[in-house]
Amino acid sequence: MEKIALGICSSISIYKSCEIIRNFQKKKFQIQVIMTKNAAQLVSPLLFSALSGHKIFIDPFSDEFSEEISHVALAKEISLFLVAPATANMIGKFASGIADDFLSTFYMAVKCPVIIAPAMNESMYFHRQTQQNIKKLKSLGVKFIEPEKGYLACREEGWGRLAAPEKIVEEGLKLIDKSHSLRGKTILVSAGPTREFMDSVRFLTNRSSGKMGYELAEEAQRREADVILISGPTNIQPPRETKFREIQTAQEMEEEILKHFEKADIVIMAAAVSDFKFAEVSFQKIKKRESSGKVDLIRTQDVLDKISHKKGKKILVGFAAETENVIHNALKKLKEKNLDLIVANDVSVEGVGFESDFNQVSIIHPDGRMIKTGKKSKLEISKIILDEVEEIIGKSG
Ligand code: CTP
């Protein structure tokens, strides 16, 4: 039986948590409830213990659980971590990494999808601090279920009512489904820049940081795909459990991609592979007095183009780094490289794309359908790209 952790904060809407537990139980999930101390003052933990059939976690230092570090043990067992109702205080703690009670410590330990359903007074909900905290958590991959408008505990009408339990449960189930939506698929992701050497100390490269490709690899892994990440030099730690290969040159990128191509169901070329390399490479450092200063560049192999000729049933996703005529050029690449999806990136826009944690892309299908993401974290963008890939998988059966 799959297990869900339900975090409960102190709010008048706490009674709706009972219905959330019941609805998940009907879908055959076990529920482990974690309460804040304030929530446990508002309603007796006995109620939730009776409903869920488990002891309730409140205090990380209670004697009862001292033989094991219970928040870490529990974090490994669950498919979903849901907080409903979530107060402004708890959202603030999660957003700033404060871990001073069981619930906030637990948030730091989980690897599964996280959903937060806020409930609070309208002014608190729309306070810029709360909105900033929500934005930050969204950028880290947390899903929010927006509160509804209605009669609030403060005897006012407004936004801030906890969403309906059925809606919360429905979103939770969707997210659990998503967490293994790529199970059984092998995804080959390329990331980062390449380096084309002129001599033993000098090379030609580009501004790619690798973040987009690494986020894609990590998100694909969260959806339980087998991920192979082939990356140029970056400063990023590769996701754990990913098969990881580091390369330097476009030629090495080509060799590694070809090595793993056969077993891949999906290939996502997020790497900024150099289009040029030096016609001659010196193994010794070139002395300035002995060089005319002129160099000849020749074209590298276009990896995506090469693999597109033996595509078969594989899904190929390319990126288009453009500084002008973004959509027109991306569509051209989509057709020429026989792709199933292209992610068009205007790399001239400040604050997104190269070296940034954010991106703003247009994702284009061969039938011309286009999704404009707006500015979002690269993690959020990676989710949208993989949702589109899953749609293609769904259509191709
Ligand atoms: N690509 C590749 N091998 C190369 C160059 C690019 O596989 N030698 C892939 C990139 O990983 C990306 C896509 O092709 O997914 C488009 O790359 P981009 O640099 O935007 O365009 P190019 O095809 O190189 O064309 P241009 O330089 O004219 O923009």
Coordinates of C-alpha atoms and ligand atoms in Angstrom, one line a residue:
M1 CA 0.0 0.0 0.0
E2 CA 1.5 3.4 -1.0
K3 CA 1.9 5.9 1.8
I4 CA 1.2 9.7 1.8
A5 CA 2.4 12.1 4.5
L6 CA -0.2 14.7 5.4
G7 CA 1.1 17.8 7.2
I8 CA -1.5 19.6 9.2
C9 CA -1.1 23.2 10.5
S10 CA -3.2 25.1 12.8
S11 CA -6.2 26.6 10.9
I12 CA -10.0 26.6 11.4
S13 CA -10.1 24.6 8.2
I14 CA -8.4 21.7 10.0
Y15 CA -11.7 19.8 9.9
K16 CA -11.3 19.4 6.1
S17 CA -8.1 17.3 6.8
C18 CA -10.4 14.5 8.0
E19 CA -12.1 14.3 4.6
I20 CA -8.8 14.4 2.8
I21 CA -7.6 11.4 4.9
R22 CA -10.9 9.5 4.1
N23 CA -10.7 10.2 0.4
F24 CA -7.1 9.0 0.1
Q25 CA -8.0 5.9 2.1
K26 CA -10.8 5.2 -0.3
K27 CA -8.1 5.1 -3.1
K28 CA -6.2 2.6 -1.0
F29 CA -3.4 4.9 0.3
Q30 CA -2.1 4.8 3.9
I31 CA -1.9 8.2 5.6
Q32 CA 0.8 9.3 8.0
V33 CA -0.2 12.5 9.7
I34 CA 2.3 15.1 11.0
M35 CA 0.9 18.0 13.0
T36 CA 2.4 21.2 14.2
K37 CA 2.2 21.8 18.0
N38 CA -0.4 24.6 17.4
A39 CA -2.6 22.3 15.3
A40 CA -2.4 19.7 18.1
Q41 CA -3.7 22.3 20.5
L42 CA -6.6 23.2 18.2
V43 CA -7.7 19.5 17.7
S44 CA -6.6 16.5 19.6
P45 CA -4.1 14.3 17.7
L46 CA -6.2 11.4 18.9
L47 CA -8.8 12.2 16.2
F48 CA -6.2 11.9 13.4
S49 CA -4.6 8.9 15.0
A50 CA -8.0 7.2 15.1
L51 CA -8.8 8.2 11.5
S52 CA -5.4 7.2 10.0
G53 CA -4.7 4.2 12.2
H54 CA -1.2 5.5 12.9
K55 CA 0.5 7.4 15.7
I56 CA 0.9 11.1 14.9
F57 CA 4.2 12.8 14.5
I58 CA 4.5 16.2 16.2
D59 CA 7.8 16.6 18.0
P60 CA 11.1 15.4 16.5
F61 CA 12.6 15.0 20.0
S62 CA 9.8 12.9 21.6
D63 CA 11.2 9.9 23.4
E64 CA 8.9 7.6 21.6
F65 CA 10.8 7.7 18.3
S66 CA 14.3 8.2 19.7
E67 CA 15.7 4.8 18.4
E68 CA 15.4 6.0 14.8
I69 CA 15.5 9.3 13.1
S70 CA 11.8 9.2 12.2
H71 CA 11.5 12.1 9.8
V72 CA 14.3 10.6 7.6
A73 CA 12.8 7.1 7.8
L74 CA 9.3 8.3 6.9
A75 CA 10.6 10.5 4.1
K76 CA 11.9 7.4 2.3
E77 CA 8.6 5.6 2.4
I78 CA 6.2 8.1 1.0
S79 CA 4.9 8.8 -2.5
L80 CA 3.5 12.3 -1.7
F81 CA 3.9 14.9 0.9
L82 CA 0.9 17.1 1.2
V83 CA 0.4 20.0 3.6
A84 CA -3.3 20.9 4.1
P85 CA -4.0 23.3 5.7
A86 CA -0.7 25.2 5.4
T87 CA -0.3 28.4 7.3
A88 CA 1.7 31.5 6.2
N89 CA 4.2 30.6 8.9
M90 CA 4.9 27.1 7.6
I91 CA 5.1 28.3 4.0
G92 CA 7.6 30.9 5.2
K93 CA 9.7 28.2 7.0
F94 CA 9.7 25.9 4.0
A95 CA 10.7 28.8 1.7
S96 CA 13.6 29.8 3.9
G97 CA 14.8 26.4 4.9
I98 CA 14.0 26.7 8.6
A99 CA 13.6 23.3 10.1
D100 CA 12.6 23.7 13.8
D101 CA 9.8 21.2 14.2
F102 CA 8.8 17.9 12.8
L103 CA 6.9 19.2 9.8
S104 CA 9.5 21.7 8.6
T105 CA 12.3 19.2 9.2
F106 CA 10.4 16.6 7.3
Y107 CA 10.1 19.0 4.3
M108 CA 13.9 19.1 4.1
A109 CA 14.1 15.3 4.1
V110 CA 11.6 14.4 1.4
K111 CA 12.4 13.6 -2.2
C112 CA 8.9 12.9 -3.4
P113 CA 6.5 15.5 -4.9
V114 CA 5.3 18.1 -2.4
I115 CA 1.8 19.8 -2.5
I116 CA 0.8 22.8 -0.4
A117 CA -2.8 23.9 0.1
P118 CA -2.7 27.2 2.0
A119 CA -5.4 28.5 4.3
M120 CA -5.3 31.9 5.9
N121 CA -6.8 35.3 6.0
E122 CA -6.9 37.1 2.7
S123 CA -4.5 39.9 3.7
M124 CA -2.0 37.3 4.9
Y125 CA -2.3 35.3 1.7
F126 CA -1.8 38.3 -0.6
H127 CA 1.0 39.8 1.6
R128 CA 4.0 40.3 -0.6
Q129 CA 6.1 38.2 1.7
T130 CA 3.7 35.2 1.5
Q131 CA 3.5 35.6 -2.3
Q132 CA 7.3 35.8 -2.6
N133 CA 7.6 32.6 -0.4
I134 CA 5.0 30.8 -2.6
K135 CA 6.9 31.9 -5.8
K136 CA 10.2 30.7 -4.4
L137 CA 8.7 27.3 -3.4
K138 CA 7.1 27.0 -6.9
S139 CA 10.5 27.6 -8.5
L140 CA 11.8 24.7 -6.4
G141 CA 9.1 22.4 -7.8
V142 CA 6.5 22.6 -5.0
K143 CA 2.9 22.5 -6.3
F144 CA 0.3 24.8 -4.8
I145 CA -3.4 24.4 -4.7
E146 CA -4.7 27.9 -4.6
P147 CA -7.2 28.8 -1.8
E148 CA -10.7 29.7 -2.6
K149 CA -12.9 32.7 -2.0
G150 CA -15.6 32.5 0.6
Y151 CA -16.4 33.1 4.3
L152 CA -13.2 33.1 6.4
A153 CA -12.6 32.3 10.0
C154 CA -12.0 36.0 10.6
R155 CA -15.7 36.5 9.7
E156 CA -14.9 38.2 6.5
E157 CA -15.5 37.3 2.9
G158 CA -12.3 36.9 0.9
W159 CA -9.6 34.7 -0.6
G160 CA -7.9 32.3 1.7
R161 CA -10.3 29.4 2.3
L162 CA -8.7 26.0 2.0
A163 CA -9.5 24.4 -1.3
A164 CA -12.1 21.7 -1.4
P165 CA -10.8 18.3 -0.1
E166 CA -11.9 16.6 -3.3
K167 CA -9.8 19.0 -5.4
I168 CA -6.8 18.5 -3.1
V169 CA -7.1 14.8 -3.3
E170 CA -7.5 14.9 -7.1
E171 CA -4.4 17.0 -7.5
G172 CA -2.5 14.7 -5.1
L173 CA -3.4 11.6 -7.1
K174 CA -2.4 13.3 -10.4
L175 CA 1.0 14.2 -8.9
I176 CA 1.5 10.6 -7.7
D177 CA 0.8 9.4 -11.2
K178 CA 3.2 11.9 -12.6
S179 CA 5.9 10.7 -10.2
H180 CA 6.2 7.4 -12.2
S181 CA 5.0 8.6 -15.6
L182 CA 8.3 7.8 -17.3
R183 CA 8.9 4.5 -15.6
G184 CA 10.4 2.0 -18.1
K185 CA 11.7 4.7 -20.4
T186 CA 15.3 5.5 -21.0
I187 CA 16.1 9.2 -21.6
L188 CA 19.4 10.4 -23.0
V189 CA 20.0 14.0 -22.1
S190 CA 22.9 16.2 -23.2
A191 CA 23.9 19.3 -21.3
G192 CA 26.4 22.1 -21.0
P193 CA 28.9 23.5 -23.3
T194 CA 31.7 21.8 -25.3
R195 CA 35.3 22.8 -25.5
E196 CA 37.2 22.9 -28.8
F197 CA 40.9 23.0 -28.1
M198 CA 43.4 25.1 -30.0
D199 CA 46.3 23.9 -28.1
S200 CA 46.9 22.2 -24.7
V201 CA 45.7 25.4 -22.8
R202 CA 43.4 27.3 -25.0
F203 CA 39.9 26.4 -26.1
L204 CA 36.7 27.7 -27.8
T205 CA 33.5 27.4 -25.7
N206 CA 30.2 29.1 -25.0
R207 CA 28.1 30.5 -22.2
S208 CA 26.0 27.4 -21.5
S209 CA 26.0 26.5 -17.7
G210 CA 24.3 23.1 -18.2
K211 CA 21.5 24.0 -15.7
M212 CA 18.6 23.3 -18.2
G213 CA 19.9 19.9 -19.1
Y214 CA 20.6 18.9 -15.5
E215 CA 17.1 20.0 -14.4
L216 CA 15.7 17.9 -17.3
A217 CA 17.7 14.9 -16.2
E218 CA 16.7 15.3 -12.6
E219 CA 13.0 15.8 -13.4
A220 CA 13.1 12.7 -15.7
Q221 CA 14.6 10.8 -12.9
R222 CA 11.9 12.0 -10.5
R223 CA 9.4 10.5 -12.9
E224 CA 11.3 7.3 -12.7
A225 CA 12.9 7.2 -16.1
D226 CA 16.4 5.6 -16.5
V227 CA 18.5 8.7 -17.3
I228 CA 21.8 8.9 -19.0
L229 CA 23.3 12.4 -18.8
I230 CA 26.1 13.4 -21.1
S231 CA 27.6 16.7 -20.2
G232 CA 30.3 19.1 -21.1
P233 CA 32.2 20.8 -18.2
T234 CA 29.9 22.5 -15.7
N235 CA 30.0 23.4 -12.0
I236 CA 26.9 21.3 -11.2
Q237 CA 26.7 18.1 -9.3
P238 CA 25.0 15.4 -11.5
P239 CA 21.8 14.0 -10.1
R240 CA 22.4 10.9 -8.0
E241 CA 21.5 7.6 -9.6
T242 CA 21.9 9.1 -13.1
K243 CA 24.3 7.4 -15.5
F244 CA 26.7 10.3 -16.0
R245 CA 29.4 10.8 -18.6
E246 CA 31.5 14.0 -18.9
I247 CA 32.9 15.0 -22.2
Q248 CA 34.9 18.0 -23.5
T249 CA 34.7 18.2 -27.3
A250 CA 31.8 18.0 -29.8
Q251 CA 33.4 14.9 -31.1
E252 CA 33.4 13.3 -27.7
M253 CA 29.8 14.3 -27.3
E254 CA 29.0 12.6 -30.6
E255 CA 30.8 9.4 -29.6
E256 CA 29.0 9.2 -26.2
I257 CA 25.6 10.0 -27.7
L258 CA 26.0 7.3 -30.3
K259 CA 27.2 4.8 -27.7
H260 CA 23.9 5.2 -25.7
F261 CA 21.6 6.0 -28.6
E262 CA 20.3 2.5 -29.3
K263 CA 18.9 2.0 -25.8
A264 CA 17.2 5.4 -25.5
D265 CA 13.5 5.9 -26.0
I266 CA 13.9 9.7 -25.8
V267 CA 16.8 11.9 -26.6
I268 CA 16.9 15.5 -25.4
M269 CA 19.8 17.6 -26.8
A270 CA 20.0 20.5 -24.4
A271 CA 23.8 20.8 -24.8
A272 CA 25.3 23.8 -26.6
V273 CA 27.5 21.8 -28.9
S274 CA 30.1 23.9 -30.6
D275 CA 29.5 24.3 -34.4
F276 CA 33.2 24.9 -35.0
K277 CA 36.5 23.5 -34.0
F278 CA 40.1 24.4 -34.8
A279 CA 41.4 22.9 -38.1
E280 CA 44.7 22.2 -36.3
V281 CA 45.2 21.4 -32.7
S282 CA 48.7 21.8 -31.2
F283 CA 49.6 19.4 -28.3
Q284 CA 52.0 22.0 -27.0
K285 CA 51.1 25.5 -25.9
I286 CA 51.5 27.7 -29.0
K287 CA 54.1 30.4 -28.4
K288 CA 52.8 33.9 -29.4
R289 CA 56.0 34.8 -31.3
E290 CA 55.8 31.7 -33.4
S291 CA 52.1 32.2 -34.4
S292 CA 50.7 34.5 -37.1
G293 CA 47.6 34.9 -34.8
K294 CA 45.3 33.6 -37.6
V295 CA 43.4 30.4 -37.0
D296 CA 41.2 28.2 -39.2
L297 CA 38.0 26.9 -37.9
I298 CA 36.1 24.0 -39.5
R299 CA 32.6 22.7 -38.8
T300 CA 31.9 20.0 -36.2
Q301 CA 29.5 17.2 -36.8
D302 CA 25.9 18.1 -36.0
V303 CA 25.0 15.4 -33.5
L304 CA 21.3 15.9 -33.6
D305 CA 21.2 15.9 -37.4
K306 CA 23.3 12.7 -37.4
I307 CA 21.0 10.8 -35.0
S308 CA 17.9 12.1 -36.7
H309 CA 18.7 9.8 -39.7
K310 CA 18.3 6.7 -37.6
K311 CA 15.5 8.0 -35.4
G312 CA 13.1 5.1 -35.8
K313 CA 10.4 5.4 -33.1
K314 CA 12.6 7.4 -30.7
I315 CA 11.4 10.8 -29.6
L316 CA 13.9 13.5 -30.4
V317 CA 13.9 16.9 -28.7
G318 CA 16.2 19.7 -29.8
F319 CA 16.9 23.2 -28.4
A320 CA 17.3 26.2 -30.6
A321 CA 19.5 29.0 -29.2
E322 CA 18.6 32.1 -31.2
T323 CA 19.2 35.8 -31.0
E324 CA 16.8 36.8 -33.8
N325 CA 13.8 35.4 -35.7
V326 CA 13.5 33.0 -32.9
I327 CA 10.3 31.1 -33.9
H328 CA 11.1 31.1 -37.6
N329 CA 14.6 29.7 -37.0
A330 CA 13.4 27.2 -34.5
L331 CA 10.8 25.8 -36.9
K332 CA 13.4 25.5 -39.5
K333 CA 15.6 23.4 -37.2
L334 CA 12.6 21.3 -36.1
K335 CA 12.0 20.3 -39.8
E336 CA 15.6 20.0 -40.9
K337 CA 16.5 17.8 -37.9
N338 CA 13.3 15.8 -38.1
L339 CA 12.5 16.5 -34.4
D340 CA 9.4 15.7 -32.4
L341 CA 9.7 18.9 -30.3
I342 CA 11.9 21.9 -30.3
V343 CA 12.5 24.3 -27.4
A344 CA 13.2 27.8 -28.7
N345 CA 15.3 30.0 -26.6
D346 CA 15.9 33.7 -27.2
V347 CA 19.4 33.8 -25.7
S348 CA 19.7 37.6 -26.2
V349 CA 17.2 38.3 -23.4
E350 CA 18.9 39.4 -20.1
G351 CA 18.1 37.4 -17.0
V352 CA 17.1 34.2 -18.6
G353 CA 18.8 31.4 -20.6
F354 CA 22.5 31.1 -20.5
E355 CA 24.0 31.1 -17.0
S356 CA 20.7 31.9 -15.4
D357 CA 18.4 29.8 -13.1
F358 CA 15.5 31.0 -15.2
N359 CA 14.4 30.5 -18.7
Q360 CA 11.7 31.7 -21.0
V361 CA 11.0 29.4 -24.0
S362 CA 8.6 28.5 -26.7
I363 CA 8.0 24.7 -27.1
I364 CA 7.0 23.9 -30.6
H365 CA 5.4 20.7 -32.0
P366 CA 5.7 19.7 -35.7
D367 CA 2.1 20.6 -36.3
G368 CA 2.9 24.2 -35.2
R369 CA 1.3 24.0 -31.8
M370 CA 3.3 26.2 -29.5
I371 CA 3.5 26.6 -25.7
K372 CA 5.0 29.9 -24.5
T373 CA 6.2 29.3 -21.0
G374 CA 6.9 32.9 -19.8
K375 CA 9.8 33.4 -17.4
K376 CA 10.0 30.4 -15.0
S377 CA 12.7 28.5 -13.2
K378 CA 14.6 25.9 -15.2
L379 CA 13.0 23.3 -13.0
E380 CA 9.5 24.4 -13.9
I381 CA 10.5 24.6 -17.6
S382 CA 11.8 21.1 -17.5
K383 CA 8.5 19.9 -16.1
I384 CA 6.6 21.5 -19.0
I385 CA 9.0 20.0 -21.6
L386 CA 8.6 16.5 -20.1
D387 CA 4.8 16.9 -19.9
E388 CA 4.9 17.6 -23.7
V389 CA 7.2 14.6 -24.2
E390 CA 4.7 12.4 -22.3
E391 CA 1.9 13.7 -24.5
I392 CA 3.8 12.6 -27.5
I393 CA 4.4 9.2 -25.9
G394 CA 0.7 8.9 -25.2
K395 CA -0.2 9.7 -28.8
S396 CA 2.3 7.2 -30.2
G397 CA 0.9 4.5 -27.9
Ligands
CTP1 N1 23.4 20.5 -32.0 C1 24.1 19.3 -32.2 N2 25.3 19.3 -32.7 C2 25.9 20.4 -33.0 C3 25.3 21.7 -32.9 C4 24.0 21.7 -32.4 O1 23.5 18.2 -31.8 N3 27.1 20.4 -33.5 C5 22.0 20.5 -31.4 C6 21.9 21.3 -30.1 O2 22.2 20.5 -29.0 C7 20.5 21.7 -30.2 C8 20.2 21.9 -31.7 O3 21.2 21.1 -32.4 O4 19.6 20.8 -29.7 C9 20.2 23.3 -32.2 O5 21.4 23.9 -31.8 P1 21.7 25.4 -32.1 O6 23.1 25.8 -31.6 O7 20.6 26.2 -31.7 O8 21.7 25.5 -33.7 P2 22.5 24.9 -34.9 O9 21.9 23.7 -35.4 O10 23.9 24.8 -34.4 O11 22.4 26.1 -36.0 P3 22.8 27.6 -36.0 O12 24.2 27.7 -35.5 O13 22.7 28.0 -37.4 O14 21.9 28.4 -35.1

